[in-house]
Each structure stands twice: as C-alpha cells, then as structure tokens.
Amino acid sequence: MVVQIKNTNPKKYRIYIAFRGMNKVTLTDHFPTPFTNKIINEVAGHGCYSFTNGVLGYNQVPIAKENQEKTTFVSEFSSFAYKVIPFGFKNAPTIFSRIVVKAFQEYIYKTMAIYFDDWIVYNLLKNHIHLSLNIKKCLFATPIDILLGLVVYKDGMKVDMAKIKVILDLKTLVNTKQIKIFLGTYKLLPLIHKALFKYHIPHG
C-alpha cells in the first residue's frame, strides 16, 4: 500500500509504503534507544550550544543490492524498489542510531550528545567534522535552547513553559469523571508515581 502523508510544508508530501509483510518477518534490531535523561543531564549546564539536525536521516543509509528487491512496491504505473532505507521500515531508526553512535563515538558525552538525527555540540571539538545538515533546523552558538522538551542553559535545565501552558490554563477539576478524563484512562493510574495517590478515585 502506498500512502501520501502531508508534511509540515503543505506543498510537500511524504510517501509511506506499508511494509507490513516485510516488517513481520524482519528480525528486530535491539540496539538501545538513547537515554533521554542521560542526554539532558549531560548537555545541561554549559555556556554555549550548537543544535544540529542531520539531512534525510536513515534515508542516506544504502540497502545491500541483493536485498533491494525485498522493498519492492507496486503503483498504478509500475513497480519500484528502494536503494536506501525507506520510511516505514521496521528497524530504520535503530539502524540509523547504531551508525550515528559509531560515527561519533569518540565525541559522545565529551563534547556532544546524540539523539538519532539531532546532534548537540556543547564543548569545543578538537577535530573538524564534516556533516550534511538540515540548516533550517540548526541553531549555532546559542546560550539557551529547547532539548527534548526541556530548556537547557548554563545554569542547568528548566521547564519549557510552552509545553505546560495547557496544564497551567486548565480549569479546576470538580468531579471524578473529569479527573479520569484528564489522566487519560483509569488503567494508567498504577503507572503514575505513588505521590499522586493522595486521594482515592473510586470506580463508577
């Protein structure tokens, strides 16, 4: 199945191929996802940052020629196959993360932090690094910016007020039903920290 997904730019579309069959038989790559809390703690507290974003991400990663036919999809005009890892492929993020971590291994948690295609430099690099960047998503030599939902700066980190504006503007909850709706579902309550259970919320 070929689906056009609207991009943030209304004039552009992203093609999504439903690789359900291929993904079902693909072995999962268990390369660990970057720990966001470790990244935040490492990056916060520095005086100057450069926030960079890689161009195309995993769409730069080539597929072995003998495996390209496995990505074949059919349209009303013809059949096509990918030469690079496509959007919708099961292991695409983890494969890209593995490559990026390997490429920047000597710099990670020393001068820069890596979160998939977001690369944050917070100390001077001893060597030049040649990167292909999405310049529209980059910010260089700034004392403060938002990283993974938090504001990082020389004094540490703080909450991005724009992220919690909805909560701050929320009207007072006056009954059990409203509390349950706010929390999403009653089944999620056991996952919330015990400190929130000051009052018992009955069923019904």
N, CA and C of each residue as an Amber inpcrd file, in Angstrom:
protein
   612
   0.8360000  -1.1870000   0.0000000   0.0000000   0.0000000   0.0000000
   0.8770000   1.2450000   0.0000000   0.5790000   2.1880000  -0.8940000
   1.3150000   3.4370000  -0.9850000   0.4200000   4.5600000  -0.4770000
   0.8990000   5.3090000   0.5140000   0.1070000   6.3700000   1.1240000
   0.8980000   7.6630000   1.0990000   0.2490000   8.7600000   0.7300000
   0.8700000  10.0760000   0.7760000   0.5550000  10.7170000   2.1180000
   1.5920000  11.1090000   2.8520000   1.4180000  11.7470000   4.1510000
   1.7960000  13.2090000   4.0180000   0.9040000  14.0890000   4.4660000
   1.1800000  15.5170000   4.3880000   2.3480000  15.8690000   5.2950000
   3.2390000  16.6750000   4.7710000   4.4030000  17.1260000   5.5210000
   4.0630000  18.4350000   6.2120000   4.9850000  18.9610000   7.0310000
   4.7660000  20.2560000   7.6550000   4.6690000  21.3480000   6.5900000
   5.3140000  21.1160000   5.4700000   5.1950000  22.0150000   4.3280000
   4.0230000  21.5450000   3.4730000   2.9520000  22.3390000   3.3490000
   1.7520000  21.9030000   2.6170000   1.9980000  21.5760000   1.1510000
   3.1330000  22.0260000   0.6080000   3.4320000  21.7680000  -0.7920000
   4.1970000  20.4610000  -0.9850000   4.5810000  19.8180000   0.1240000
   5.3570000  18.5940000   0.0370000   4.5950000  17.4200000   0.6530000
   4.8770000  16.2380000   0.1540000   4.2620000  15.0260000   0.6820000
   5.3420000  13.9920000   0.9570000   5.0920000  13.1570000   1.9260000
   5.9920000  12.0440000   2.2200000   5.3030000  10.7550000   1.7960000
   5.9920000   9.9310000   1.0310000   5.4370000   8.6640000   0.5790000
   5.6810000   7.5940000   1.6370000   4.6300000   6.9600000   2.0710000
   4.7370000   5.8950000   3.0600000   4.2990000   4.5810000   2.4290000
   5.1770000   3.5930000   2.4670000   4.8760000   2.2560000   1.9610000
   4.5760000   1.3550000   3.1530000   3.4320000   0.7120000   3.1430000
   3.0590000  -0.1810000   4.2470000   3.8090000  -1.5040000   4.1000000
   4.9710000  -1.5890000   4.7220000   5.7980000  -2.7970000   4.6490000
   5.3900000  -3.8110000   5.7190000   4.1120000  -4.0530000   5.8770000
   3.6450000  -4.9440000   6.9410000   4.2020000  -6.3490000   6.7850000
   4.1680000  -6.8690000   5.5670000   4.6570000  -8.2300000   5.3270000
   6.1350000  -8.3610000   5.6270000   6.9280000  -7.4130000   5.1080000
   8.3700000  -7.4580000   5.3260000   8.7140000  -7.2200000   6.7960000
   8.0340000  -6.2690000   7.4180000   8.3140000  -5.9770000   8.8240000
   7.9720000  -7.1530000   9.7300000   6.9610000  -7.9040000   9.3330000
   6.5300000  -9.0410000  10.1480000   7.6060000 -10.1180000  10.2380000
   8.3690000 -10.3040000   9.1740000   9.3910000 -11.3600000   9.1510000
  10.8010000 -10.8120000   9.3950000  10.8920000  -9.5100000   9.6320000
  12.2030000  -8.8960000   9.8820000  12.5830000  -9.0440000  11.3450000
  13.7820000  -9.5090000  11.6040000  14.2630000  -9.6270000  12.9750000
  14.4570000  -8.2380000  13.5770000  14.0390000  -8.0670000  14.8070000
  14.1470000  -6.7730000  15.4770000  15.5880000  -6.4640000  15.8550000
  16.0190000  -5.2610000  15.5040000  17.3410000  -4.7910000  15.9110000
  17.1710000  -4.1580000  17.2930000  17.7790000  -4.7580000  18.3100000
  17.5800000  -4.3080000  19.6870000  18.6250000  -3.2900000  20.1440000
  19.1990000  -2.5710000  19.1860000  20.1460000  -1.5270000  19.5690000
  19.4140000  -0.5220000  20.4540000  19.9700000  -0.1690000  21.6270000
  19.2190000   0.6430000  22.5950000  18.9250000   2.0600000  22.1100000
  17.7310000   2.5090000  22.4400000  17.3570000   3.8990000  22.1820000
  18.1320000   4.8000000  23.1360000  18.6020000   5.9590000  22.6780000
  19.3350000   6.8620000  23.5730000  18.5290000   7.1950000  24.8240000
  19.1870000   7.2260000  25.9740000  18.5230000   7.5510000  27.2280000
  18.3550000   9.0650000  27.3270000  17.1170000   9.5150000  27.2450000
  16.8610000  10.9590000  27.2080000  17.3100000  11.6600000  28.4890000
  17.1220000  11.0150000  29.6440000  17.5260000  11.6620000  30.9020000
  19.0420000  11.8440000  30.9770000  19.7890000  10.8760000  30.4520000
  21.2410000  10.9930000  30.4500000  21.6910000  12.1040000  29.5170000
  21.0350000  12.2190000  28.3670000  21.3730000  13.2730000  27.4140000
  21.1150000  14.6470000  28.0200000  19.9410000  14.8120000  28.6440000
  19.5950000  16.0900000  29.2650000  20.5980000  16.4620000  30.3470000
  20.9090000  15.5190000  31.2290000  21.8330000  15.7870000  32.3310000
  23.2320000  16.1210000  31.8450000  23.6320000  15.5060000  30.7400000
  24.9680000  15.7530000  30.2030000  25.0550000  17.1110000  29.5080000
  23.9960000  17.4720000  28.7860000  24.0220000  18.6970000  27.9900000
  23.7760000  19.9390000  28.8430000  22.8900000  19.8300000  29.8210000
  22.5410000  20.9990000  30.6340000  23.7490000  21.5070000  31.4240000
  23.8050000  22.8220000  31.6040000  24.8450000  23.4110000  32.4340000
  26.0460000  23.9360000  31.6900000  25.9700000  24.0270000  30.3800000
  27.0780000  24.5660000  29.5830000  26.7220000  25.9560000  29.0560000
  27.7310000  26.7190000  28.7180000  27.5140000  28.1090000  28.3490000
  27.1310000  28.3560000  26.9090000  27.4470000  27.4140000  26.0370000
  27.1860000  27.6400000  24.6100000  26.8620000  26.3100000  23.9270000
  25.8870000  26.3600000  23.0210000  25.4430000  25.1410000  22.3420000
  25.3030000  25.3680000  20.8390000  25.4520000  24.2660000  20.1140000
  25.0850000  24.2330000  18.7010000  24.1650000  23.0350000  18.5110000
  22.9320000  23.3240000  18.1180000  21.9450000  22.2720000  17.8920000
  21.8610000  22.0150000  16.4000000  22.2270000  20.8120000  15.9940000
  22.2490000  20.4910000  14.5760000  21.3290000  19.3110000  14.2660000
  20.9000000  19.2500000  13.0180000  19.9870000  18.1980000  12.5840000
  20.4750000  17.6280000  11.2560000  20.6330000  16.3060000  11.2070000
  21.1410000  15.6610000  10.0080000  20.1400000  15.6330000   8.8620000
  20.6380000  15.7580000   7.6640000  19.7870000  15.7230000   6.4690000
  19.3670000  14.2890000   6.1550000  18.0760000  14.0830000   5.9480000
  17.4990000  12.8270000   5.4480000  17.5560000  11.6530000   6.4370000
  18.4350000  11.7040000   7.4150000  18.4790000  10.6200000   8.4010000
  18.7720000   9.2750000   7.7680000  17.9330000   8.2840000   8.0940000
  18.2020000   6.9290000   7.6010000  17.9780000   6.7770000   6.1050000
  17.4260000   7.8100000   5.4600000  17.2730000   7.7430000   4.0070000
  18.6130000   7.8540000   3.2900000  19.7000000   8.1050000   4.0450000
  21.0390000   8.1160000   3.4660000  21.7020000   6.7450000   3.5330000
  21.0980000   5.8200000   4.2830000  21.7240000   4.5180000   4.5100000
  21.3870000   3.5770000   3.3480000  22.3670000   3.1180000   2.5830000
  22.0890000   2.2550000   1.4280000  21.6890000   0.8400000   1.8420000
  20.8550000   0.2330000   1.0230000  20.4560000  -1.1560000   1.2120000
  21.3200000  -2.0310000   0.3100000  21.7890000  -3.1560000   0.8250000
  22.5960000  -4.0780000   0.0170000  21.8310000  -4.4270000  -1.2590000
  22.5450000  -4.4500000  -2.3750000  21.9030000  -4.6430000  -3.6720000
  21.0610000  -5.9060000  -3.7210000  21.5340000  -6.9850000  -3.0670000
  20.7940000  -8.2400000  -3.1060000  19.5080000  -8.2030000  -2.2770000
  19.3580000  -7.1610000  -1.4560000  18.1570000  -7.0450000  -0.6180000
  17.1900000  -5.9710000  -1.0850000  17.5690000  -5.2280000  -2.0960000
  16.7200000  -4.1260000  -2.5540000  15.3720000  -4.6050000  -3.0770000
  15.3470000  -5.7600000  -3.7080000  14.0870000  -6.2540000  -4.2720000
  13.0480000  -6.5630000  -3.1870000  13.5010000  -6.7480000  -1.9490000
  12.5780000  -7.0310000  -0.8490000  11.7490000  -5.8060000  -0.4760000
  12.1680000  -4.6380000  -0.9440000  11.4170000  -3.4110000  -0.6560000
  10.4850000  -3.0440000  -1.8130000  10.3180000  -3.9350000  -2.7620000
   9.5150000  -3.6500000  -3.9550000   8.0690000  -3.3140000  -3.5950000
   7.5430000  -2.2850000  -4.2190000   6.1290000  -1.9320000  -4.0660000
   5.5690000  -1.5920000  -5.4470000   4.2640000  -1.6940000  -5.5610000
   3.6050000  -1.5370000  -6.8650000   2.6970000  -0.3170000  -6.8390000
   2.7660000   0.4670000  -7.8960000   1.8440000   1.5860000  -8.0740000
   1.0660000   1.3530000  -9.3610000   0.2070000   2.2740000  -9.7190000
  -0.5850000   2.1060000 -10.9410000   0.2650000   2.2550000 -12.2040000
   1.4880000   2.7530000 -12.0530000   2.3410000   2.9750000 -13.2120000
   3.3930000   1.8850000 -13.4020000   3.9350000   1.3870000 -12.2900000
   4.9840000   0.3800000 -12.4050000   5.3100000  -0.1560000 -11.0150000
   6.3630000  -0.9550000 -10.9250000   6.8480000  -1.4330000  -9.6300000
   8.2050000  -0.7900000  -9.3640000   8.4700000  -0.5440000  -8.0860000
   9.6830000   0.1580000  -7.7010000  10.2970000  -0.5220000  -6.4860000
  11.5970000  -0.2690000  -6.2720000  12.2830000  -0.7800000  -5.0920000
  13.2200000   0.3000000  -4.5800000  13.4670000   0.2780000  -3.2800000
  14.3170000   1.2840000  -2.6640000  15.7910000   0.8830000  -2.7160000
  16.6460000   1.9000000  -2.8870000  18.0930000   1.7000000  -2.8150000
  18.6280000   2.1190000  -1.4460000  17.8230000   2.8750000  -0.7070000
  18.1860000   3.3120000   0.6420000  17.0630000   2.9170000   1.5910000
  17.3390000   2.9370000   2.8920000  16.3250000   2.5520000   3.8760000
  15.1430000   3.5050000   3.7910000  13.9370000   2.9870000   3.6150000
  12.7560000   3.8400000   3.4480000  12.0340000   4.1370000   4.7560000
  11.2070000   5.1520000   4.7240000  10.3010000   5.4570000   5.8190000
   9.2870000   4.3200000   5.9360000   9.0780000   3.8040000   7.1360000
   8.1440000   2.7000000   7.3320000   8.8140000   1.3700000   7.5580000
  10.1490000   1.3210000   7.3520000  10.8880000   0.0810000   7.5650000
  11.0950000  -0.1320000   9.0640000  10.8620000  -1.3320000   9.5230000
  10.8370000  -1.6540000  10.9530000  12.0590000  -1.1770000  11.7240000
  13.2370000  -1.4740000  11.2590000  14.4600000  -1.1870000  12.0160000
  15.1510000   0.1090000  11.6110000  14.4780000   0.9370000  10.8180000
  15.1230000   2.1400000  10.3040000  15.7160000   3.0290000  11.4000000
  14.9790000   3.3990000  12.4410000  15.5520000   4.2820000  13.4700000
  16.7360000   3.6620000  14.2090000  16.6410000   2.3700000  14.5450000
  17.7230000   1.7390000  15.3000000  18.9710000   1.5470000  14.4470000
  18.7930000   1.2350000  13.1740000  19.9470000   1.1010000  12.2780000
  20.6750000   2.4380000  12.1580000  19.8940000   3.5130000  11.9770000
  20.4970000   4.8360000  11.8570000  21.1860000   5.2340000  13.1580000
  20.5440000   4.9480000  14.2880000  21.1290000   5.2740000  15.5870000
  22.4500000   4.5350000  15.7960000  22.4920000   3.2690000  15.3920000
  23.7280000   2.4830000  15.5150000  24.8580000   3.1230000  14.6990000
  24.5520000   3.5450000  13.4910000  25.5560000   4.1470000  12.6080000
  26.0640000   5.4700000  13.1820000  25.1280000   6.3010000  13.6620000
  25.4920000   7.6080000  14.1910000  26.3460000   7.4700000  15.4500000
  25.9650000   6.5620000  16.3460000  26.7340000   6.3460000  17.5690000
  28.1460000   5.8720000  17.2380000  28.2620000   4.9980000  16.2580000
  29.5800000   4.5110000  15.8380000  30.4150000   5.6460000  15.2500000
  29.7760000   6.4970000  14.4480000  30.4980000   7.5840000  13.7790000
  31.0090000   8.6320000  14.7720000  30.2200000   8.9040000  15.8210000
  30.5840000   9.9590000  16.7700000  31.0530000   9.4100000  18.1150000
  31.4320000   8.1670000  18.1650000  31.7410000   7.5020000  19.4290000
  32.7760000   8.2450000  20.2700000  33.8070000   8.7840000  19.6260000
  34.8820000   9.4430000  20.3880000  34.4530000  10.7960000  20.9670000
  33.3080000  11.3170000  20.5120000  32.8520000  12.6270000  20.9790000
  31.6790000  12.5510000  21.9570000  30.9410000  11.4460000  21.9460000
  29.7090000  11.3440000  22.7320000  30.0020000  11.4650000  24.2200000
  29.2310000  12.3420000  24.8770000  29.3500000  12.6340000  26.3130000
  30.7020000  13.2430000  26.6830000  31.4080000  13.7510000  25.6870000
  32.6440000  14.5020000  25.9230000  32.4890000  15.9180000  25.3690000
  32.0670000  15.9850000  24.1320000  31.8510000  17.2910000  23.5050000
  30.4820000  17.3990000  22.8450000  29.7800000  16.2870000  22.6880000
  28.4850000  16.3260000  22.0240000  27.5870000  15.1900000  22.4940000
  26.2950000  15.3640000  22.2750000  25.3050000  14.3450000  22.5920000
  24.5280000  14.0160000  21.3260000  24.0810000  12.7690000  21.2240000
  23.4090000  12.2870000  20.0240000  22.0240000  11.7680000  20.3660000
  21.0200000  12.2190000  19.6250000  19.6730000  11.6570000  19.7560000
  19.1220000  11.4620000  18.3510000  19.3590000  10.2800000  17.7940000
  19.0020000   9.9620000  16.4070000  19.6350000  10.9910000  15.4640000
  18.8220000  11.8300000  14.8030000  19.4160000  12.7880000  13.8620000
  19.5740000  14.1790000  14.4610000  19.4190000  14.2820000  15.7810000
  19.6840000  15.5410000  16.4710000  21.0350000  15.4360000  17.1810000
  21.9600000  16.3250000  16.8320000  23.3220000  16.2690000  17.3430000
  23.6380000  17.6010000  18.0210000  23.9050000  17.5440000  19.3270000
  24.1150000  18.7530000  20.1140000  25.5750000  18.8580000  20.5220000
  26.2320000  19.9210000  20.0990000  27.6260000  20.1600000  20.4620000
  27.6450000  21.1650000  21.6140000  28.3090000  20.8040000  22.7320000
  28.3270000  21.6940000  23.8920000  29.7490000  21.9710000  24.3990000
  30.7480000  21.4400000  23.7470000  32.1450000  21.7440000  24.0490000
  32.9150000  21.8800000  22.7410000  34.0720000  22.4640000  22.8020000
  34.8750000  22.6290000  21.5940000  35.3550000  21.2730000  21.0790000
  35.2360000  21.0690000  19.7670000  35.7260000  19.8470000  19.1400000
  37.1980000  20.0130000  18.7770000  37.9720000  18.9850000  19.0490000
  39.4000000  19.0410000  18.7400000  39.6450000  18.8600000  17.2410000
  38.7500000  18.1700000  16.5880000  38.9110000  17.9180000  15.1580000
  37.6910000  18.4320000  14.4040000  37.8700000  18.7130000  13.1330000
  36.7610000  19.1280000  12.2870000  35.9270000  17.9060000  11.9090000
  34.6230000  18.0990000  11.8920000  33.7030000  17.0320000  11.4870000
  32.9270000  17.5220000  10.2740000  32.9090000  16.7440000   9.2250000
  32.1710000  17.1010000   8.0190000  30.7820000  16.4590000   8.0820000
  29.7540000  17.3030000   8.1340000  28.3900000  16.8230000   8.2970000
  27.4860000  17.3790000   7.2010000  26.4480000  16.5990000   6.8730000
  25.3900000  17.0970000   5.9940000  24.2140000  17.4600000   6.8960000
  23.9080000  18.7490000   6.9720000  22.9300000  19.2240000   7.9360000
  21.7100000  19.8360000   7.2620000  20.5860000  19.7400000   7.9760000
  19.3740000  20.4440000   7.5860000  19.4510000  21.8190000   8.2350000
  19.9490000  22.7750000   7.4820000  20.2980000  24.0680000   8.0480000
  19.0900000  24.7840000   8.6440000  17.8890000  24.4960000   8.1480000
  16.6820000  25.1510000   8.6620000  16.3590000  24.7080000  10.0840000
  16.8840000  23.5530000  10.4830000  16.6150000  23.0360000  11.8260000
  17.8200000  23.1760000  12.7490000  18.8160000  23.9330000  12.3130000
  20.0410000  24.0840000  13.1050000  20.0830000  25.4430000  13.8020000
  20.7430000  25.4680000  14.9410000  20.9610000  26.6950000  15.6810000
  22.3730000  26.6420000  16.2480000  23.1940000  27.6270000  15.8980000
  24.6100000  27.5850000  16.2530000  24.9630000  28.6280000  17.3120000
  25.8770000  28.2280000  18.2040000  26.4530000  29.1270000  19.2150000
  25.3830000  29.9060000  19.9740000  24.4550000  29.1890000  20.5740000
  23.3960000  29.8120000  21.3560000  23.5660000  29.4650000  22.8340000
  23.2560000  30.3840000  23.7430000  23.3980000  30.0890000  25.1750000
  22.2190000  29.3110000  25.7510000  21.1430000  29.1940000  24.9790000
  19.9430000  28.5450000  25.5110000  19.0760000  28.0160000  24.3650000
  18.4710000  26.8620000  24.5650000  17.5210000  26.3350000  23.5810000
  16.7720000  25.1630000  24.2120000  15.8150000  24.6470000  23.4750000
  14.9820000  23.5470000  23.9610000  15.5460000  22.2230000  23.4700000
  15.6980000  21.2720000  24.3790000  16.1830000  19.9380000  24.0540000
  15.2670000  18.9110000  24.6870000  14.6440000  18.0990000  23.8480000
  13.7670000  17.0170000  24.3170000  12.7180000  17.5230000  25.3080000
  12.1550000  18.6920000  25.0120000  11.0700000  19.2170000  25.8260000
  11.4870000  20.0470000  27.0170000  12.7890000  20.1880000  27.2640000
  13.2810000  20.9920000  28.3760000  14.2080000  22.0960000  27.8730000
  14.2490000  23.1880000  28.5840000  15.1520000  24.2860000  28.2440000
  16.4890000  24.0260000  28.9210000  17.5630000  23.9930000  28.1350000
  18.9070000  23.7980000  28.6920000  19.6970000  25.0910000  28.5260000
  20.4670000  25.4320000  29.5660000  21.2800000  26.6450000  29.5560000
  22.3840000  26.4890000  30.5960000  23.1850000  27.5370000  30.8170000
  24.3750000  27.4130000  31.6490000  24.0810000  27.0530000  33.1030000
  22.8970000  27.4330000  33.5910000  22.5380000  27.1420000  34.9780000
  21.8820000  25.7750000  35.1550000  21.7340000  25.0350000  34.0710000
  21.1450000  23.6970000  34.1650000  20.0020000  23.5090000  33.1930000
  18.8310000  23.2140000  33.7300000  17.6600000  22.9860000  32.8830000
  16.4170000  23.5260000  33.5810000  15.3940000  23.7950000  32.7880000
  14.1240000  24.2300000  33.3560000  13.0020000  23.8290000  32.4070000
  11.7960000  23.9150000  32.8970000  10.6330000  23.5000000  32.1150000
  10.3640000  24.5020000  30.9960000  10.0210000  23.9730000  29.8360000
   9.5850000  24.8180000  28.7270000   8.1300000  25.1960000  28.9880000
   7.8940000  26.4500000  29.3380000   6.5560000  26.8830000  29.7360000
   5.5170000  26.6740000  28.6410000   5.9490000  26.7110000  27.3840000
   5.0060000  26.4990000  26.2900000   4.4340000  25.0810000  26.3300000
   5.2270000  24.1360000  26.8590000   4.7940000  22.7460000  26.9120000
   3.7190000  22.5190000  27.9770000   3.7360000  23.3360000  29.0140000
   2.7990000  23.1160000  30.1180000   1.7080000  24.1810000  30.1820000
   1.6300000  25.0300000  29.1540000   0.6300000  26.0940000  29.1520000
  -0.7840000  25.5330000  29.2600000  -1.0330000  24.4250000  28.5660000
  -2.3630000  23.8190000  28.6040000  -2.7200000  23.3990000  30.0240000
  -1.7270000  22.8500000  30.7430000  -1.9690000  22.4160000  32.1250000
  -2.1730000  23.6220000  33.0320000  -1.3630000  24.6700000  32.8430000
  -1.4880000  25.8650000  33.6730000  -2.8310000  26.5530000  33.4640000
  -3.3420000  26.4940000  32.2400000  -4.6190000  27.1400000  31.9220000
  -5.8140000  26.2310000  32.1890000  -5.5520000  25.0160000  32.6490000
  -6.6320000  24.0550000  32.8710000  -7.5460000  24.5120000  34.0090000
  -8.8310000  24.4240000  33.7840000  -9.7920000  24.7820000  34.8200000
  -9.7880000  23.7170000  35.9170000 -10.1840000  24.1030000  37.0930000
 -10.1970000  23.1870000  38.2340000 -11.1050000  21.9910000  37.9600000
 -10.5730000  20.7880000  38.2120000 -11.3710000  19.5740000  38.0420000
 -12.3070000  19.4420000  39.2340000 -13.5880000  19.2480000  38.9500000
 -14.5810000  19.2910000  40.0350000 -15.2220000  17.9450000  40.3380000
 -14.9560000  16.9280000  39.5090000 -15.5530000  15.6290000  39.7990000
 -14.6480000  14.5080000  39.3140000 -15.0080000  13.3030000  39.7100000
 -14.2020000  12.1290000  39.3860000 -14.0750000  11.9150000  37.8860000
 -15.1510000  12.1270000  37.1580000 -15.1390000  11.9050000  35.7110000
 -14.1220000  12.8000000  35.0300000 -14.0820000  14.0550000  35.4340000
 -13.1310000  14.9850000  34.8370000 -11.6940000  14.5920000  35.1570000
 -11.4640000  14.0970000  36.3680000 -10.1220000  13.6560000  36.7500000
  -9.6920000  12.4730000  35.9060000 -10.6140000  11.5220000  35.6870000
 -10.2980000  10.3400000  34.8800000  -9.9980000  10.7310000  33.4400000
 -10.7630000  11.6800000  32.9080000 -10.5230000  12.1360000  31.5360000
  -9.1530000  12.8060000  31.4420000  -8.8190000  13.6060000  32.4460000
  -7.5360000  14.3050000  32.4550000  -6.3690000  13.3220000  32.4760000
  -6.4780000  12.2920000  33.2350000  -5.4020000  11.3060000  33.3330000
  -5.3790000  10.3440000  32.1490000  -6.3650000  10.4530000  31.2820000
  -6.3830000   9.6130000  30.0730000  -7.2640000   8.4080000  30.2450000
  -6.9590000   7.5850000  31.1600000  -7.7280000   6.3760000  31.4340000
  -7.3860000   5.8820000  32.8300000  -8.3540000   5.2990000  33.4970000
  -8.1570000   4.8320000  34.8740000  -7.1020000   3.7350000  34.9540000
  -6.9050000   3.0080000  33.8540000  -5.9380000   1.9060000  33.8480000
  -4.5050000   2.4140000  33.9510000  -4.2790000   3.6980000  33.6200000
  -2.9320000   4.2470000  33.6690000  -2.5250000   4.6900000  35.0720000
  -3.4870000   4.7690000  35.9760000  -3.1900000   5.2820000  37.3150000
  -2.0850000   4.5270000  38.0370000  -2.0520000   3.1720000  37.9690000
  -0.9730000   2.4640000  38.6790000   0.4190000   2.8130000  38.1870000
   0.5190000   3.3910000  36.9830000   1.8250000   3.7440000  36.4310000
   2.3060000   5.1060000  36.9140000   1.3850000   5.8610000  37.5270000
   1.7440000   7.1910000  37.9960000   2.3930000   7.0890000  39.3630000
   3.3110000   7.9570000  39.6360000   4.0620000   7.9130000  40.8980000
   3.1260000   7.9020000  42.1030000   3.4900000   7.1630000  43.1410000
   2.6470000   6.9920000  44.3210000   2.3140000   8.3150000  45.0010000
   3.1420000   9.2990000  44.7630000   2.9010000  10.5860000  45.4040000
   1.6020000  11.2300000  44.9500000   1.1000000  10.8190000  43.7870000
  -0.1350000  11.3930000  43.2700000  -1.3780000  10.8000000  43.9350000
  -1.2020000   9.6660000  44.6220000  -2.3530000   8.9760000  45.1790000
  -2.6920000   9.4910000  46.5800000  -2.9100000  10.7950000  46.6920000
  -3.2880000  11.3620000  47.9810000  -4.7570000  11.0550000  48.2740000
  -5.5560000  11.0200000  47.2040000  -6.9680000  10.7250000  47.3710000
  -7.3120000   9.5150000  46.5250000  -8.2250000   8.7080000  46.9900000
  -8.6600000   7.5300000  46.2410000  -9.7120000   7.9400000  45.2340000
  -9.5520000   7.5110000  43.9930000 -10.5350000   7.8040000  42.9380000
 -11.3810000   6.5530000  42.7540000 -12.6340000   6.5630000  43.1860000
 -13.4710000   5.3540000  43.1130000 -13.8960000   5.0260000  41.6970000
 -14.2830000   3.7810000  41.4760000 -14.8310000   3.3790000  40.1850000
 -16.2150000   3.9770000  40.0170000 -16.6710000   4.0380000  38.7590000
 -18.0430000   4.4150000  38.5080000 -18.2220000   5.9020000  38.2850000
